[in-house]
Amino acid sequence: MTAQPLLSPLPSSLAFQHVQRPAKVLVGGSTLGRLRTERYKSPWQTMLEQSGGSNPLELSTSGRESPLFHLYSLSFDTEQDNRMRQQQEFYLNYGRALRVLREDIPRFFKGAPDTSIFTEDVVFLDHIGPRIGMIFTTVKGRKAYSQHIWLLRFHSSLIFSRCEVEVQRIWERDSRTVAVRWKLRCFPRLLDRSLVNLDGISEYKFNDRGLIYEHTVDIINWDDSRSKKPAQRQLQHSLSTLAC
């Protein structure tokens, strides 16, 4: 069965083009400029020759691949390469973010965290405040996020002699969400104040590039070693100072 062309044969006027190009040749040791008529092949002519002189757009039933098949194949390979590069970028950034979180969370109150694992418009959501009778806190932007963390460390240093954070568990909720279970112990500067213990969880959501675009923090349980009410007032005062 003979293949039917999808389009009409290519006009011969498009197959070849005649142009005049300036060319320099050496004659007797000197360089002379003259015009030379060059007959070059257009892309369509190249495709015609590769297809045996037939229309390069027609379907072939002989098992011979048409030039456009290679073009489509090249486009498909390019898309695959792009997907592979995106996946590689995601897993590289994702793995690095996990390492940074594992290192930064325990020293949260000792130094500034590495914010390069976050997007420029990262959103921080604090669910601890409403659970202890305070307002819900939202911070947007990497710069504002860094300032919020700095204020938290600063005010904590005024109220507590030291704060310790222990990472208890890190797991994946899904392919783009990581949860971290942590325990916080704060030692007050005043002797009549009780030790504050707090169990919390942080949730990090990743975008297609493997960067964190949302950080949510919530409280699981909190208590003190002596009496609960003084610790509650102390914690509320600390967080209210930070919110200001």
mmCIF file of C-alpha atoms in Angstrom:
data_model
loop_
_atom_site.group_PDB
_atom_site.id
_atom_site.type_symbol
_atom_site.label_atom_id
_atom_site.label_comp_id
_atom_site.label_asym_id
_atom_site.label_seq_id
_atom_site.Cartn_x
_atom_site.Cartn_y
_atom_site.Cartn_z
ATOM 1 C CA MET A 1 0.000 0.000 0.000
ATOM 2 C CA THR A 2 1.516 3.316 -1.079
ATOM 3 C CA ALA A 3 1.797 6.038 1.556
ATOM 4 C CA GLN A 4 -0.281 9.129 0.880
ATOM 5 C CA PRO A 5 1.502 12.437 1.329
ATOM 6 C CA LEU A 6 0.107 14.653 4.005
ATOM 7 C CA LEU A 7 1.016 17.789 2.088
ATOM 8 C CA SER A 8 1.612 18.600 -1.536
ATOM 9 C CA PRO A 9 5.160 18.195 -2.890
ATOM 10 C CA LEU A 10 7.497 20.951 -1.897
ATOM 11 C CA PRO A 11 7.921 23.621 -4.616
ATOM 12 C CA SER A 12 11.314 23.446 -6.229
ATOM 13 C CA SER A 13 11.727 27.162 -5.681
ATOM 14 C CA LEU A 14 12.050 26.478 -1.969
ATOM 15 C CA ALA A 15 14.511 23.661 -2.420
ATOM 16 C CA PHE A 16 17.422 25.765 -3.647
ATOM 17 C CA GLN A 17 18.334 29.376 -3.242
ATOM 18 C CA HIS A 18 20.969 31.355 -5.107
ATOM 19 C CA VAL A 19 22.827 34.021 -3.252
ATOM 20 C CA GLN A 20 25.909 36.090 -3.806
ATOM 21 C CA ARG A 21 28.350 36.110 -0.975
ATOM 22 C CA PRO A 22 31.607 38.049 -0.735
ATOM 23 C CA ALA A 23 34.582 35.725 -0.724
ATOM 24 C CA LYS A 24 38.288 36.341 -0.317
ATOM 25 C CA VAL A 25 40.814 34.253 -2.232
ATOM 26 C CA LEU A 26 44.597 34.366 -2.330
ATOM 27 C CA VAL A 27 46.026 35.170 -5.755
ATOM 28 C CA GLY A 28 49.767 35.620 -6.066
ATOM 29 C CA GLY A 29 50.222 36.220 -2.391
ATOM 30 C CA SER A 30 47.670 39.028 -2.184
ATOM 31 C CA THR A 31 44.107 39.006 -0.983
ATOM 32 C CA LEU A 32 41.500 40.074 -3.485
ATOM 33 C CA GLY A 33 37.854 40.561 -2.768
ATOM 34 C CA ARG A 34 35.356 39.366 -5.320
ATOM 35 C CA LEU A 35 31.770 38.166 -5.462
ATOM 36 C CA ARG A 36 31.212 34.473 -5.756
ATOM 37 C CA THR A 37 27.874 32.856 -6.547
ATOM 38 C CA GLU A 38 27.201 30.051 -4.117
ATOM 39 C CA ARG A 39 24.534 27.461 -4.519
ATOM 40 C CA TYR A 40 23.668 26.114 -1.102
ATOM 41 C CA LYS A 41 21.075 23.707 0.169
ATOM 42 C CA SER A 42 18.137 24.948 2.139
ATOM 43 C CA PRO A 43 16.904 22.952 5.150
ATOM 44 C CA TRP A 44 13.995 21.717 3.033
ATOM 45 C CA GLN A 45 16.370 20.409 0.362
ATOM 46 C CA THR A 46 18.369 18.567 2.999
ATOM 47 C CA MET A 47 15.173 16.954 4.264
ATOM 48 C CA LEU A 48 14.188 16.045 0.709
ATOM 49 C CA GLU A 49 17.481 14.282 0.095
ATOM 50 C CA GLN A 50 17.249 12.410 3.379
ATOM 51 C CA SER A 51 13.767 11.235 2.503
ATOM 52 C CA GLY A 52 14.827 10.011 -0.928
ATOM 53 C CA GLY A 53 13.382 12.956 -2.827
ATOM 54 C CA SER A 54 9.860 12.561 -1.473
ATOM 55 C CA ASN A 55 7.908 14.964 0.640
ATOM 56 C CA PRO A 56 9.507 14.862 4.108
ATOM 57 C CA LEU A 57 6.088 15.351 5.711
ATOM 58 C CA GLU A 58 4.499 12.213 4.253
ATOM 59 C CA LEU A 59 4.069 9.067 6.310
ATOM 60 C CA SER A 60 6.204 6.122 5.370
ATOM 61 C CA THR A 61 5.025 2.509 5.388
ATOM 62 C CA SER A 62 8.351 1.094 4.267
ATOM 63 C CA GLY A 63 9.811 1.203 7.738
ATOM 64 C CA ARG A 64 12.084 4.084 6.840
ATOM 65 C CA GLU A 65 11.956 6.954 9.301
ATOM 66 C CA SER A 66 11.144 10.353 7.869
ATOM 67 C CA PRO A 67 13.228 13.414 8.853
ATOM 68 C CA LEU A 68 10.314 14.818 10.841
ATOM 69 C CA PHE A 69 10.328 11.653 12.919
ATOM 70 C CA HIS A 70 13.801 12.604 14.084
ATOM 71 C CA LEU A 71 12.587 16.116 14.867
ATOM 72 C CA TYR A 72 9.747 14.766 17.013
ATOM 73 C CA SER A 73 12.136 12.299 18.633
ATOM 74 C CA LEU A 74 14.558 15.103 19.408
ATOM 75 C CA SER A 75 11.759 17.160 20.962
ATOM 76 C CA PHE A 76 10.664 14.178 23.059
ATOM 77 C CA ASP A 77 14.238 13.560 24.215
ATOM 78 C CA THR A 78 14.559 17.229 25.162
ATOM 79 C CA GLU A 79 11.415 17.038 27.297
ATOM 80 C CA GLN A 80 12.736 13.906 28.969
ATOM 81 C CA ASP A 81 16.058 15.616 29.646
ATOM 82 C CA ASN A 82 14.253 18.596 31.177
ATOM 83 C CA ARG A 83 12.223 16.312 33.427
ATOM 84 C CA MET A 84 15.375 14.476 34.457
ATOM 85 C CA ARG A 85 17.130 17.741 35.285
ATOM 86 C CA GLN A 86 14.130 18.923 37.311
ATOM 87 C CA GLN A 87 14.055 15.648 39.242
ATOM 88 C CA GLN A 88 17.781 15.835 39.905
ATOM 89 C CA GLU A 89 17.457 19.430 41.104
ATOM 90 C CA PHE A 90 14.549 18.478 43.370
ATOM 91 C CA TYR A 91 16.307 15.556 45.031
ATOM 92 C CA LEU A 92 19.566 17.484 45.446
ATOM 93 C CA ASN A 93 17.817 20.409 47.149
ATOM 94 C CA TYR A 94 15.496 18.089 49.058
ATOM 95 C CA GLY A 95 18.351 16.020 50.466
ATOM 96 C CA ARG A 96 20.318 19.119 51.372
ATOM 97 C CA ALA A 97 17.277 20.622 53.133
ATOM 98 C CA LEU A 98 16.907 17.504 55.289
ATOM 99 C CA ARG A 99 20.571 17.671 56.292
ATOM 100 C CA VAL A 100 20.282 21.373 57.132
ATOM 101 C CA LEU A 101 17.141 20.854 59.226
ATOM 102 C CA ARG A 102 18.742 17.987 61.116
ATOM 103 C CA GLU A 103 21.714 20.230 61.959
ATOM 104 C CA ASP A 104 19.958 23.586 62.486
ATOM 105 C CA ILE A 105 17.005 22.590 64.676
ATOM 106 C CA PRO A 106 19.112 21.371 67.658
ATOM 107 C CA ARG A 107 21.103 24.642 67.633
ATOM 108 C CA PHE A 108 18.071 26.819 66.928
ATOM 109 C CA PHE A 109 18.741 29.116 69.920
ATOM 110 C CA LYS A 110 22.510 29.264 69.348
ATOM 111 C CA GLY A 111 22.847 30.648 65.847
ATOM 112 C CA ALA A 112 21.094 31.797 62.700
ATOM 113 C CA PRO A 113 19.641 28.987 60.570
ATOM 114 C CA ASP A 114 20.507 28.407 56.932
ATOM 115 C CA THR A 115 17.627 30.059 55.048
ATOM 116 C CA SER A 116 18.877 29.079 51.582
ATOM 117 C CA ILE A 117 16.678 25.972 51.784
ATOM 118 C CA PHE A 118 13.571 28.202 51.768
ATOM 119 C CA THR A 119 11.924 30.018 48.879
ATOM 120 C CA GLU A 120 11.973 33.811 48.716
ATOM 121 C CA ASP A 121 8.247 33.935 49.557
ATOM 122 C CA VAL A 122 8.279 31.266 52.264
ATOM 123 C CA VAL A 123 5.321 31.371 54.669
ATOM 124 C CA PHE A 124 5.648 30.665 58.389
ATOM 125 C CA LEU A 125 2.468 29.616 60.241
ATOM 126 C CA ASP A 126 2.461 29.525 64.041
ATOM 127 C CA HIS A 127 -0.318 27.399 65.560
ATOM 128 C CA ILE A 128 1.148 27.492 69.071
ATOM 129 C CA GLY A 129 -0.245 30.932 69.909
ATOM 130 C CA PRO A 130 -3.969 30.096 69.583
ATOM 131 C CA ARG A 131 -3.516 26.985 71.731
ATOM 132 C CA ILE A 132 -2.325 29.073 74.684
ATOM 133 C CA GLY A 133 -4.779 31.931 74.235
ATOM 134 C CA MET A 134 -2.780 34.132 71.874
ATOM 135 C CA ILE A 135 -3.264 35.333 68.310
ATOM 136 C CA PHE A 136 -2.325 33.345 65.234
ATOM 137 C CA THR A 137 1.030 34.451 63.792
ATOM 138 C CA THR A 138 1.848 34.455 60.082
ATOM 139 C CA VAL A 139 5.129 35.589 58.550
ATOM 140 C CA LYS A 140 5.759 35.767 54.804
ATOM 141 C CA GLY A 141 9.068 36.185 53.012
ATOM 142 C CA ARG A 142 12.557 34.863 53.678
ATOM 143 C CA LYS A 143 13.784 38.139 55.148
ATOM 144 C CA ALA A 144 10.801 38.450 57.503
ATOM 145 C CA TYR A 145 11.242 34.787 58.436
ATOM 146 C CA SER A 146 14.880 35.400 59.406
ATOM 147 C CA GLN A 147 13.902 38.448 61.464
ATOM 148 C CA HIS A 148 11.198 36.463 63.252
ATOM 149 C CA ILE A 149 13.685 33.741 64.188
ATOM 150 C CA TRP A 150 16.178 36.346 65.400
ATOM 151 C CA LEU A 151 13.551 38.006 67.613
ATOM 152 C CA LEU A 152 12.628 34.637 69.074
ATOM 153 C CA ARG A 153 16.251 33.912 69.994
ATOM 154 C CA PHE A 154 16.742 37.424 71.388
ATOM 155 C CA HIS A 155 13.702 37.459 73.689
ATOM 156 C CA SER A 156 14.348 33.890 74.791
ATOM 157 C CA SER A 157 17.865 34.875 75.862
ATOM 158 C CA LEU A 158 16.393 37.602 78.093
ATOM 159 C CA ILE A 159 13.966 35.286 79.882
ATOM 160 C CA PHE A 160 15.806 31.964 79.891
ATOM 161 C CA SER A 161 19.395 31.182 80.748
ATOM 162 C CA ARG A 162 19.441 28.554 78.041
ATOM 163 C CA CYS A 163 17.104 26.655 75.736
ATOM 164 C CA GLU A 164 17.685 23.177 74.392
ATOM 165 C CA VAL A 165 15.978 21.630 71.381
ATOM 166 C CA GLU A 166 16.108 17.902 70.788
ATOM 167 C CA VAL A 167 15.015 16.359 67.492
ATOM 168 C CA GLN A 168 13.104 13.189 68.279
ATOM 169 C CA ARG A 169 11.862 12.117 64.879
ATOM 170 C CA ILE A 170 11.918 13.134 61.207
ATOM 171 C CA TRP A 171 9.569 11.514 58.698
ATOM 172 C CA GLU A 172 7.785 12.122 55.409
ATOM 173 C CA ARG A 173 4.047 12.719 55.467
ATOM 174 C CA ASP A 174 4.062 12.511 51.673
ATOM 175 C CA SER A 175 6.519 13.038 48.807
ATOM 176 C CA ARG A 176 6.548 16.826 49.314
ATOM 177 C CA THR A 177 5.994 17.204 53.074
ATOM 178 C CA VAL A 178 8.425 16.524 55.927
ATOM 179 C CA ALA A 179 7.476 16.545 59.622
ATOM 180 C CA VAL A 180 9.886 16.998 62.526
ATOM 181 C CA ARG A 181 8.995 16.061 66.103
ATOM 182 C CA TRP A 182 11.058 18.021 68.641
ATOM 183 C CA LYS A 183 11.286 18.646 72.384
ATOM 184 C CA LEU A 184 12.108 22.062 73.867
ATOM 185 C CA ARG A 185 13.480 22.643 77.381
ATOM 186 C CA CYS A 186 13.900 26.216 78.640
ATOM 187 C CA PHE A 187 15.737 27.033 81.880
ATOM 188 C CA PRO A 188 14.542 30.332 83.425
ATOM 189 C CA ARG A 189 16.974 32.932 84.732
ATOM 190 C CA LEU A 190 14.955 33.490 87.918
ATOM 191 C CA LEU A 191 15.166 30.714 90.482
ATOM 192 C CA ASP A 192 11.497 30.964 91.440
ATOM 193 C CA ARG A 193 10.444 30.189 87.896
ATOM 194 C CA SER A 194 9.854 26.627 86.826
ATOM 195 C CA LEU A 195 11.486 24.738 84.007
ATOM 196 C CA VAL A 196 9.465 24.810 80.775
ATOM 197 C CA ASN A 197 9.116 21.604 78.745
ATOM 198 C CA LEU A 198 7.372 21.700 75.395
ATOM 199 C CA ASP A 199 6.792 18.996 72.794
ATOM 200 C CA GLY A 200 6.106 20.333 69.337
ATOM 201 C CA ILE A 201 6.063 19.462 65.685
ATOM 202 C CA SER A 202 7.207 21.367 62.622
ATOM 203 C CA GLU A 203 5.947 20.670 59.119
ATOM 204 C CA TYR A 204 7.829 21.680 55.983
ATOM 205 C CA LYS A 205 6.313 21.689 52.492
ATOM 206 C CA PHE A 206 8.520 21.542 49.395
ATOM 207 C CA ASN A 207 7.972 22.925 45.909
ATOM 208 C CA ASP A 208 9.025 21.385 42.569
ATOM 209 C CA ARG A 209 12.605 22.598 43.021
ATOM 210 C CA GLY A 210 13.000 20.980 46.415
ATOM 211 C CA LEU A 211 12.829 24.258 48.350
ATOM 212 C CA ILE A 212 10.621 24.840 51.397
ATOM 213 C CA TYR A 213 7.742 27.202 50.670
ATOM 214 C CA GLU A 214 5.769 26.705 53.908
ATOM 215 C CA HIS A 215 6.803 26.076 57.507
ATOM 216 C CA THR A 216 4.132 25.267 60.078
ATOM 217 C CA VAL A 217 4.792 24.837 63.791
ATOM 218 C CA ASP A 218 2.364 23.371 66.318
ATOM 219 C CA ILE A 219 2.383 22.244 69.924
ATOM 220 C CA ILE A 220 1.713 18.657 70.999
ATOM 221 C CA ASN A 221 2.169 18.841 74.748
ATOM 222 C CA TRP A 222 3.787 21.138 77.269
ATOM 223 C CA ASP A 223 4.349 21.016 80.997
ATOM 224 C CA ASP A 224 6.732 22.208 83.716
ATOM 225 C CA SER A 225 8.628 20.373 86.423
ATOM 226 C CA ARG A 226 7.069 22.201 89.416
ATOM 227 C CA SER A 227 3.698 23.792 88.802
ATOM 228 C CA LYS A 228 1.832 24.224 85.583
ATOM 229 C CA LYS A 229 0.371 27.692 86.099
ATOM 230 C CA PRO A 230 3.670 29.592 86.574
ATOM 231 C CA ALA A 231 5.101 27.887 83.513
ATOM 232 C CA GLN A 232 2.011 28.740 81.515
ATOM 233 C CA ARG A 233 2.230 32.415 82.490
ATOM 234 C CA GLN A 234 5.927 32.442 81.701
ATOM 235 C CA LEU A 235 5.461 30.864 78.293
ATOM 236 C CA GLN A 236 2.607 33.210 77.444
ATOM 237 C CA HIS A 237 4.715 36.196 78.453
ATOM 238 C CA SER A 238 7.617 34.992 76.304
ATOM 239 C CA LEU A 239 5.485 34.476 73.222
ATOM 240 C CA SER A 240 3.566 37.719 73.717
ATOM 241 C CA THR A 241 6.862 39.594 73.917
ATOM 242 C CA LEU A 242 7.944 37.954 70.684
ATOM 243 C CA ALA A 243 4.648 38.793 68.968
ATOM 244 C CA CYS A 244 5.208 42.473 69.704
#
